[in-house]
Tab-separated table of C-alpha atoms and ligand atoms in Angstrom:
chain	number	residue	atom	x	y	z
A	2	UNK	CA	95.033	93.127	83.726
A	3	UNK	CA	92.151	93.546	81.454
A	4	UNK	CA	88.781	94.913	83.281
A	5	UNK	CA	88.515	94.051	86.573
A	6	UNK	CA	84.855	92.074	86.912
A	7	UNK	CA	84.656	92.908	90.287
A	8	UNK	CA	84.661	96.926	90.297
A	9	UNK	CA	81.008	97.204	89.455
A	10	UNK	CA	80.523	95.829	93.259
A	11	UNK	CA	82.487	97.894	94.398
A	12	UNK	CA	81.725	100.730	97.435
A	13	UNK	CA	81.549	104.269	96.381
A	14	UNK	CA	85.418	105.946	95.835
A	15	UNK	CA	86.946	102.365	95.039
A	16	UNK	CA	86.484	102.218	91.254
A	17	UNK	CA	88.823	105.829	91.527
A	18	UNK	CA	91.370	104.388	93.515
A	19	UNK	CA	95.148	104.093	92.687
A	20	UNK	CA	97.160	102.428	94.968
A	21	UNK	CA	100.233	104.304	96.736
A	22	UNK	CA	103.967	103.378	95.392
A	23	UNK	CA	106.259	102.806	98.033
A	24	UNK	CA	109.970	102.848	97.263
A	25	UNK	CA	111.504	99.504	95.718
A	26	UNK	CA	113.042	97.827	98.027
A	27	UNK	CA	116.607	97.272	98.486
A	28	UNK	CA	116.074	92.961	98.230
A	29	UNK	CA	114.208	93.648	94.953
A	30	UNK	CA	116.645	95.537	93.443
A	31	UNK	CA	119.943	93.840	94.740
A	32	UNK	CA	118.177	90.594	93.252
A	33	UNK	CA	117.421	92.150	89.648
A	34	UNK	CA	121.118	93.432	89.823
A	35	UNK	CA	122.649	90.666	91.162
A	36	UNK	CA	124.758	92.686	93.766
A	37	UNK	CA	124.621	92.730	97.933
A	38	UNK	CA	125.017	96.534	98.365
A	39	UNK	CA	122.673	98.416	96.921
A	40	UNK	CA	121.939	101.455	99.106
A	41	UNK	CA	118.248	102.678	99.282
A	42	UNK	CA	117.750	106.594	99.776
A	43	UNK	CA	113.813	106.312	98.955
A	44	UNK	CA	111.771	106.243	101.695
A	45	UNK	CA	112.776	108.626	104.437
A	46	UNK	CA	114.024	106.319	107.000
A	47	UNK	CA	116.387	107.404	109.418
A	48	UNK	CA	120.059	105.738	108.005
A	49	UNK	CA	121.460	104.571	111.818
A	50	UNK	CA	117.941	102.608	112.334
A	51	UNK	CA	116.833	102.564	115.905
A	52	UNK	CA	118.466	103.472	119.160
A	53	UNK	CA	119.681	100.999	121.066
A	54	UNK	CA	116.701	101.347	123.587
A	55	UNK	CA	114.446	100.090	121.105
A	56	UNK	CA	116.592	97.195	120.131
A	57	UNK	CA	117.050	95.932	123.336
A	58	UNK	CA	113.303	96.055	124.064
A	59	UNK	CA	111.844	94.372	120.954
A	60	UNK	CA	114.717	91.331	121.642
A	61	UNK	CA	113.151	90.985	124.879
A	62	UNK	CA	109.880	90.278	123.463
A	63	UNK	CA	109.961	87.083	121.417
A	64	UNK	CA	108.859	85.214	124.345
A	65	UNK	CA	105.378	87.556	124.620
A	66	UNK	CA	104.555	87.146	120.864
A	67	UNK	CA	101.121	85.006	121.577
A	68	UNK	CA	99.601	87.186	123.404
A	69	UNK	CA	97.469	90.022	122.173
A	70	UNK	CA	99.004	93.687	122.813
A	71	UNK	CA	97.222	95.716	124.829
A	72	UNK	CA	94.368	96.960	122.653
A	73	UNK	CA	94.078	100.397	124.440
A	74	UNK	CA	98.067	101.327	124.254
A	75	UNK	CA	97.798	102.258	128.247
A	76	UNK	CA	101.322	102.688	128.862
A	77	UNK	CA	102.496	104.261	125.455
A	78	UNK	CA	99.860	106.596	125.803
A	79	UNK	CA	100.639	107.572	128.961
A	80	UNK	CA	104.255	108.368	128.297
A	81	UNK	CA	102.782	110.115	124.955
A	82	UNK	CA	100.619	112.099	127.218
A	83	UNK	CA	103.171	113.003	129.468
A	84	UNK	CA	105.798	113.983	126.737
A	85	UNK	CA	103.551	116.245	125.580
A	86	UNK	CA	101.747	117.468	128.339
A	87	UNK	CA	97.961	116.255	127.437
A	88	UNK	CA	95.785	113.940	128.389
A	89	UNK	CA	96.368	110.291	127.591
A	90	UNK	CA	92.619	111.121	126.124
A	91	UNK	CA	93.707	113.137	123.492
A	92	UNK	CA	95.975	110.269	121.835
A	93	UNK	CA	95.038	107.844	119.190
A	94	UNK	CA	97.444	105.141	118.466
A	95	UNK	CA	97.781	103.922	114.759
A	96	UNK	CA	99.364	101.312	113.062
A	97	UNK	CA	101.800	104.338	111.190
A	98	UNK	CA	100.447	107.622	111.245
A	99	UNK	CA	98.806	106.570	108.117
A	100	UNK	CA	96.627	104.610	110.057
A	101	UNK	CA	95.404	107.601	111.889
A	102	UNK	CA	94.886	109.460	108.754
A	103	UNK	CA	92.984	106.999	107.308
A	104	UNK	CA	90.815	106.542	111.057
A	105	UNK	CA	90.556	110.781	110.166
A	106	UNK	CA	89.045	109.556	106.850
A	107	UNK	CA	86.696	107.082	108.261
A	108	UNK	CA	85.380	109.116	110.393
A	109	UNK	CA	84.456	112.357	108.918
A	110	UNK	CA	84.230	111.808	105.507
A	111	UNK	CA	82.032	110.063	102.753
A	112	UNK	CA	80.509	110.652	99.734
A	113	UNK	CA	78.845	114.319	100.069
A	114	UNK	CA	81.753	115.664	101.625
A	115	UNK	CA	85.090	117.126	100.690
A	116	UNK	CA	88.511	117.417	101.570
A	117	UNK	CA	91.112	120.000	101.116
A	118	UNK	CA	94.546	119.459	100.504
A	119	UNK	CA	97.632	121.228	98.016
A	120	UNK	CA	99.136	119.729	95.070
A	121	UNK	CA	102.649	118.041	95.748
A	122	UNK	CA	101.264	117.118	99.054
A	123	UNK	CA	101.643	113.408	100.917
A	124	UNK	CA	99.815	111.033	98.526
A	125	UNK	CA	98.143	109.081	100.995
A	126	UNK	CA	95.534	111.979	101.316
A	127	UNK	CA	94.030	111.196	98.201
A	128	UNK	CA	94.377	108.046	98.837
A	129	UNK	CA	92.179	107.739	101.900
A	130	UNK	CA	89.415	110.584	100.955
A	131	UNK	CA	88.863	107.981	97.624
A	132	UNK	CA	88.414	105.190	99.874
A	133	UNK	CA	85.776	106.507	101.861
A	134	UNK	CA	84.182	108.272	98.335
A	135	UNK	CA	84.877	111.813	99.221
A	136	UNK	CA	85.634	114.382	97.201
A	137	UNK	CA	89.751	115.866	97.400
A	138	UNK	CA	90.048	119.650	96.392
A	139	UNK	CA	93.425	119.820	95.442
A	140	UNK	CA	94.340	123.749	95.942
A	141	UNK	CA	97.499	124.642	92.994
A	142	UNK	CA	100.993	124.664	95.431
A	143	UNK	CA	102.665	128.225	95.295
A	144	UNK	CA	104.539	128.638	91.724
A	145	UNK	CA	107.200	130.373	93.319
A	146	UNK	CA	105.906	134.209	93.451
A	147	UNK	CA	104.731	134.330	96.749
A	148	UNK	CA	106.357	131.536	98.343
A	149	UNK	CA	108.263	128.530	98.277
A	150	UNK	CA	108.234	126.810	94.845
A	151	UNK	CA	106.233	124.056	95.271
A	152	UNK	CA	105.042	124.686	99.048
A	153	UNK	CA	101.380	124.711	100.241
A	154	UNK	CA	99.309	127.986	99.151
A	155	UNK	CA	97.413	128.735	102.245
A	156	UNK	CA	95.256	131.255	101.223
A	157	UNK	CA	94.499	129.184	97.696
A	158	UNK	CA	93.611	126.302	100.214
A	159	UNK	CA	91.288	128.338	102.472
A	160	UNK	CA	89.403	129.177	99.073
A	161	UNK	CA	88.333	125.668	98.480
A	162	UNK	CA	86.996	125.333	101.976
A	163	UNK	CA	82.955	125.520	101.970
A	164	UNK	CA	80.157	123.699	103.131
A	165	UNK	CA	80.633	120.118	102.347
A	166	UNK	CA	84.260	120.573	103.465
A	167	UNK	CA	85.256	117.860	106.291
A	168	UNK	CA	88.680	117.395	106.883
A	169	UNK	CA	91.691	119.640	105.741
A	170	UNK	CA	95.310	117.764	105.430
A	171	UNK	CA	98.657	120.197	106.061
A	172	UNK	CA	101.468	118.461	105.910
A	173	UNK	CA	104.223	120.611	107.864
A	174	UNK	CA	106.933	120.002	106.448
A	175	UNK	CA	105.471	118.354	103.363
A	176	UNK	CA	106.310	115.216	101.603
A	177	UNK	CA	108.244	114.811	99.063
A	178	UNK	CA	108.748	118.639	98.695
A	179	UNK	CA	110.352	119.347	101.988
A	180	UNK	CA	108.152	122.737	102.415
A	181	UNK	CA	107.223	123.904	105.637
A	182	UNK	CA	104.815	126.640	106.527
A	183	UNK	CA	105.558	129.279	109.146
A	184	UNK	CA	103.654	129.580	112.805
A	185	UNK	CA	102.158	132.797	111.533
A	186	UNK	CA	101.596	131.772	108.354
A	187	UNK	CA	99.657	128.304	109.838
A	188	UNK	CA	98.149	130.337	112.800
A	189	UNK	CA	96.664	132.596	111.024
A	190	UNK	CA	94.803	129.662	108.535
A	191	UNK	CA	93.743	127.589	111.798
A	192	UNK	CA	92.053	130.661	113.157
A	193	UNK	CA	90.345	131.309	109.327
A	194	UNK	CA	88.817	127.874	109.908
A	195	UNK	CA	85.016	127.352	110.114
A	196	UNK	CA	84.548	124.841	113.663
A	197	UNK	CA	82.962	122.030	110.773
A	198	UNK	CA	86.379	121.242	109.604
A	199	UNK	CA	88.873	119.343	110.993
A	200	UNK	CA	92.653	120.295	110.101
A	201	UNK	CA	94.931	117.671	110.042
A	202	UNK	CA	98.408	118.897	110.629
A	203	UNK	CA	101.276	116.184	109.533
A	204	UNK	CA	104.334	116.463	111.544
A	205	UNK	CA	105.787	112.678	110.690
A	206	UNK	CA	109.336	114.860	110.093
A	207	UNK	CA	108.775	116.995	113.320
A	208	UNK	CA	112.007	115.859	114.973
A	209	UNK	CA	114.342	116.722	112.039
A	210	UNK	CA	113.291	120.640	111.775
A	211	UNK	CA	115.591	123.003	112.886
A	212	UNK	CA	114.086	126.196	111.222
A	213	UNK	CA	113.518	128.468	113.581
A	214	UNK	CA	109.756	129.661	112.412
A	215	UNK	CA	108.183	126.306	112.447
A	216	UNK	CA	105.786	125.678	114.768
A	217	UNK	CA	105.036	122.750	117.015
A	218	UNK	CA	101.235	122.860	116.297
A	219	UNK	CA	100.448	120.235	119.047
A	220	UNK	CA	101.054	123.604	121.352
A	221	UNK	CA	97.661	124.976	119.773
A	222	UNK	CA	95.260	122.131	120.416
A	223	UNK	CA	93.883	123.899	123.477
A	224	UNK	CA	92.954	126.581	121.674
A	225	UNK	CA	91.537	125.108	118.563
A	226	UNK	CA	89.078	121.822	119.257
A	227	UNK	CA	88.887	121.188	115.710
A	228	UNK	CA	92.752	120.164	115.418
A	229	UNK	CA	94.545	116.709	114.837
A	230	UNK	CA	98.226	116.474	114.809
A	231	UNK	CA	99.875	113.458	113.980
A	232	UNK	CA	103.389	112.299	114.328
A	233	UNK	CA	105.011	108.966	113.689
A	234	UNK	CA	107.605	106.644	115.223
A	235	UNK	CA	108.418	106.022	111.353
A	236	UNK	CA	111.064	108.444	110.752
A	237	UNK	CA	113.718	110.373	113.044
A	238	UNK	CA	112.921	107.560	115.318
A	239	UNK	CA	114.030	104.866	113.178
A	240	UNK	CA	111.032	102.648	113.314
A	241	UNK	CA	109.153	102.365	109.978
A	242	UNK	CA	109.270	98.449	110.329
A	243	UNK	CA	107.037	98.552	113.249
A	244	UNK	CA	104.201	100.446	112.028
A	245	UNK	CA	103.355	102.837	115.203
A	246	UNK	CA	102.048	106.419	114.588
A	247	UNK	CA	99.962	108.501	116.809
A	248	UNK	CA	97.354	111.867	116.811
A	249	UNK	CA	97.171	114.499	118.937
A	250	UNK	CA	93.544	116.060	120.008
A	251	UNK	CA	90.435	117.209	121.591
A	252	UNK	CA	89.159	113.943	123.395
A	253	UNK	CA	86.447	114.092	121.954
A	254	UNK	CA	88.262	113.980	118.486
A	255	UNK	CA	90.168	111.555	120.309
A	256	UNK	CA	86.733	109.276	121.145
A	257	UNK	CA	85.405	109.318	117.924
A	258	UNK	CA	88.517	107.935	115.990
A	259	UNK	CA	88.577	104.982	118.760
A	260	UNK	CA	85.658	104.046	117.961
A	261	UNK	CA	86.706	103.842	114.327
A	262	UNK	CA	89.810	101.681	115.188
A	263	UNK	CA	90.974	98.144	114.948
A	264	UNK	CA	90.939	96.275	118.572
A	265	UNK	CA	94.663	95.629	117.620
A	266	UNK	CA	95.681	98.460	115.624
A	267	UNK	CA	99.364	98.539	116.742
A	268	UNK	CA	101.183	95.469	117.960
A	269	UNK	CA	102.771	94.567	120.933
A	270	UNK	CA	106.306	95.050	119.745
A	271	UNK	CA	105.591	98.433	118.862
A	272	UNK	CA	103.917	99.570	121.741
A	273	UNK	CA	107.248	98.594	123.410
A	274	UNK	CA	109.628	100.140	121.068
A	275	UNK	CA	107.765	103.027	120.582
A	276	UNK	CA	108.018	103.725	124.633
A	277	UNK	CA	111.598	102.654	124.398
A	278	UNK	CA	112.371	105.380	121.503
A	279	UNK	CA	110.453	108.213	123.446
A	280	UNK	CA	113.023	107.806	126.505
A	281	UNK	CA	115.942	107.495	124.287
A	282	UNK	CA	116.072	111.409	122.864
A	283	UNK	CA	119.902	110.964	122.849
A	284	UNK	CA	119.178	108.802	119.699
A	285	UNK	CA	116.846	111.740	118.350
A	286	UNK	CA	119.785	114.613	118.200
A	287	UNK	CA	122.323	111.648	117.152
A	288	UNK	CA	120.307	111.336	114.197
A	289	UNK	CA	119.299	115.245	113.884
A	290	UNK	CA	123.429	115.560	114.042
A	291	UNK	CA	123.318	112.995	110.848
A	292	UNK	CA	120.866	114.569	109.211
A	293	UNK	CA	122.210	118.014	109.157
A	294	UNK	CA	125.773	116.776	108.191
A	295	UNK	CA	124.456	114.724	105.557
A	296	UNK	CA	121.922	117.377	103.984
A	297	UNK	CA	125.072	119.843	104.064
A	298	UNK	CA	126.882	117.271	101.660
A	299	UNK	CA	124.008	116.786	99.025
A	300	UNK	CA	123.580	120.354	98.497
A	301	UNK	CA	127.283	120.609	97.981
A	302	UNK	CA	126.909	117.680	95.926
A	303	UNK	CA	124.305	118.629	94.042
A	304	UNK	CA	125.482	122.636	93.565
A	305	UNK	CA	128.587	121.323	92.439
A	306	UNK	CA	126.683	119.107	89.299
A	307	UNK	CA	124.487	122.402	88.677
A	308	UNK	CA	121.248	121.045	90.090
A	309	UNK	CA	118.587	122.945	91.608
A	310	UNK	CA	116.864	121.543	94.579
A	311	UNK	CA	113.872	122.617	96.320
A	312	UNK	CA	115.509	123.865	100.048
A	313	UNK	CA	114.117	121.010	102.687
A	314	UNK	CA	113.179	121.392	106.550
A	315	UNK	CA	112.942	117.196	106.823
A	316	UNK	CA	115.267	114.582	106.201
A	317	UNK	CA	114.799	114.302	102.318
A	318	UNK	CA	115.923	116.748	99.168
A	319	UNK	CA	114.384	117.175	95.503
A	320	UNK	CA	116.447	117.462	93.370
A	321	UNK	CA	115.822	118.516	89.855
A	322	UNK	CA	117.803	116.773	86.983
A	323	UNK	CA	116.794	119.117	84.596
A	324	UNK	CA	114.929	117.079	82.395
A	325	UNK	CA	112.223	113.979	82.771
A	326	UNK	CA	113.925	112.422	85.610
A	327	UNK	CA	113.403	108.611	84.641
A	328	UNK	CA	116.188	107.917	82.745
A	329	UNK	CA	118.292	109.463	85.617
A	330	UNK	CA	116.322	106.980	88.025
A	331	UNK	CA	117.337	103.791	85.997
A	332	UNK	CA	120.567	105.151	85.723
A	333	UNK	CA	120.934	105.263	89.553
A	334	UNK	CA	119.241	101.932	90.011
A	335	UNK	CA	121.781	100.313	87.779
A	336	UNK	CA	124.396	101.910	89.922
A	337	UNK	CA	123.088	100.343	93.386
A	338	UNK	CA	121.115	103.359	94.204
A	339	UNK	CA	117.629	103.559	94.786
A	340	UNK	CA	115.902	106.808	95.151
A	341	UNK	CA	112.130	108.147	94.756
A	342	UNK	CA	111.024	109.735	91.298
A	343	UNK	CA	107.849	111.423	92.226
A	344	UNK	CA	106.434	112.017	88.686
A	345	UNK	CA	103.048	110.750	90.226
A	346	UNK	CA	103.432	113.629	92.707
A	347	UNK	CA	103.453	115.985	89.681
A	348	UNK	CA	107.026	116.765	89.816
A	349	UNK	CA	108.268	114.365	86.696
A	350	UNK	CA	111.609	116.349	86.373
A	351	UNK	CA	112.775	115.854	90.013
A	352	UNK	CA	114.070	112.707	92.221
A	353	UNK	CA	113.169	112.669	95.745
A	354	UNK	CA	116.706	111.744	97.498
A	355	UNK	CA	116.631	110.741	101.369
A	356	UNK	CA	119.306	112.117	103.348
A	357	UNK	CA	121.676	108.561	104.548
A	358	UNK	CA	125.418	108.101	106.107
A	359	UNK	CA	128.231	110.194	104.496
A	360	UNK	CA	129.326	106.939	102.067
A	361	UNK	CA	125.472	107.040	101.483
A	362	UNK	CA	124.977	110.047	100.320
A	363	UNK	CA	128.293	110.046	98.215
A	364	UNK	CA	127.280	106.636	96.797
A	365	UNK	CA	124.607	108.710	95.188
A	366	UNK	CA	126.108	111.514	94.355
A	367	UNK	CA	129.018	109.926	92.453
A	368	UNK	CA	126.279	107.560	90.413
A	369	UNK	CA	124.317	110.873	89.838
A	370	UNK	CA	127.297	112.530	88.050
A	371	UNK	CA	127.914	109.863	86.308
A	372	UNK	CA	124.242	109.252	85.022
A	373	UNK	CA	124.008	113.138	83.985
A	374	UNK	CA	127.024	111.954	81.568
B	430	PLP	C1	106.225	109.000	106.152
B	430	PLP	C2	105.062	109.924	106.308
B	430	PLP	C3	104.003	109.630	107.139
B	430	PLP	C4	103.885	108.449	107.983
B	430	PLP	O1	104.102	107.292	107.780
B	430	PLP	P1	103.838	106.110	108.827
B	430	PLP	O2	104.978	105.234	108.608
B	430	PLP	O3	102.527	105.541	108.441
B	430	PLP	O4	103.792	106.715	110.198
B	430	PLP	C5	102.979	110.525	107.296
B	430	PLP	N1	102.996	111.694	106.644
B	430	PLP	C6	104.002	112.028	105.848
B	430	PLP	C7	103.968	113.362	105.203
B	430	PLP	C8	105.050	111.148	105.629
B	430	PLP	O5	106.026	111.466	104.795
């Protein structure tokens, strides 16, 4: 498109803006192809889909679908609260977790003010500090010397915190590089904190970690007022479709980001679901079980065809092809396969690979040796 007329009119941050790219979906491509099984390994869903608990509710629904949900969540909060042993005040529901991210945006930043978050890290960060006109400090991820290649530098990120500083985003463990920082390690930075900032901690892939020094930072929120954790129904519980993410809080965090928020931020078959998944944790270590087994095969996989990969905690790899990984992606899309390149991430010579079923994963790996010729 040539100019756009209408930017001049636009609010402060807008004119900046560049929209987030989500995975292609598997309809898109299956139509360009022509073919009816094209598998999709792109966007970190959870390959068996939802537990049966879920199903069953959201089937029972149909017949509620004119009536507004319940605007205030009451019952999903209160089996939020009670899973994790808070008040139902400290919960905000959100239509994803990206929703509450972007409430966290709405609320405590605008122009004037800064946030602080690490190269590599979620893109919808930058995304919603530009929509508000805030200013992102973007502190350089580690290189490798001190920590994990590509991982958040906490001490580089505590640098850029000052004055104007509103709102730091952690993502634990980070998308699309699979890092994950340490309890000590994230302790030690919540504690560094001056009480004007808010920390966002990220858990969307909470339920896939296994590593034994990650922390579950929602423990902490007693102790530190200025903390927001989020987590999402999205992921390990198989429910991206739906849209339902939550935070974690003070209440008076909690208050203020109400305020901010839609009537009918999540909808009713969500609410449902969402309560649904909670109960079913059978489903959770099913798909833990998956996960492991299937994260053990790519990095067989991709030893085996010499690639390195950046070692994961969530339910994703990168994988580096050695080289500008776009011709690789085309390769695999003309092969059925759809995976993430995350060039606009920074990381042009890797391919962000979600971890699916066995026939999934070797799907991909097959059309990966193949495509490396
Ligand atoms: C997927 C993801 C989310 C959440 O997505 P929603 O579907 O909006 O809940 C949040 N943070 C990270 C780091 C993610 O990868």
């Amino acid at each position: 498109m040539t100019e756009n007329r209408f930017l001049q009119f636009t609010a402060p941050g807008i004119a900046g803006l560049k929209p987030y790219v989500p995975g292609k979906p598997v309809s898109e491509l299956e139509r360009e192809l022509g073919i009816t099984d094209a598998v999709k390994l792109a966007s970190n869903e959870n390959p068996l889909g939802p537990g049966e608990k879920a199903r069953a509710v959201v089937k029972g629904l149909v017949g509620e679908l004119a009536r507004y949900p319940d605007g205030g969540g009451y019952e999903l909060r209160g089996a939020l609260a009670k899973y994790h042993g808070l008040d139902p005040g400290c919960i905000t529901l959100g239509n994803g977790s990206n929703d509450v991210l972007d409430l966290i945006a709405r609320t405590f930043l605008a122009p004037g003010y800064e946030a602080v978050f690490s190269q590599h890290a979620f893109a919808v960060y930058p995304i919603c500090t530009q929509a508000v006109g805030a200013a992102s400090k973007v502190a350089p991820a580690h290189d490798g010397s001190r920590g994990p290649c590509f991982g958040h530098d906490l001490p580089a990120m505590l640098r850029l915190v000052g004055e104007r500083t509103r709102v730091v985003f952690v993502a634990n463990p980070n998308n699309p590089t699979g890092t994950w920082l340490s309890r000590d390690d994230l302790q030690g930075f919540i504690a560094a904190l001056p009480a004007h900032v808010i920390l966002v901690i990220d858990e969307a892939y909470f339920d896939y970690v296994e590593e034994a020094d990650y922390p579950d930072a929602s423990q902490w929120l007693s102790r530190y007022p200025n903390l927001i954790v989020t987590r999402t129904f999205s992921k390990a519980y198989g429910l991206a479709a739906l849209r339902i993410g939550y935070g974690l809080s003070h209440p008076g965090v909690a208050e203020l980001l109400n305020r901010v928020r839609q009537p009918f931020n999540v909808n009713a078959l969500a609410l449902a679901a969402a309560r649904a998944a909670l109960s079913d944790q059978a489903h959770i270590e099913r798909s833990v079980a998956v996960n492991r087994d299937g994260m053990a095969q790519l990095i067989e996989g991709f030893s085996a065809l010499g690639l390195e990969y950046i070692p994961s905690a969530g339910n994703f790899l990168c994988v580096d092809v050695g080289g500008p990984a776009a011709g690789v992606d085309a390769a695999l899309q003309r092969e059925g396969c759809i995976v993430r390149p995350i060039a606009n991430y920074g990381m042009p010579n890797h391919l962000r690979v979600t971890v699916g079923l066995a026939e999934e994963n070797q799907r991909l790996l097959n059309a990966l040796s193949g495509s490396l010729g």
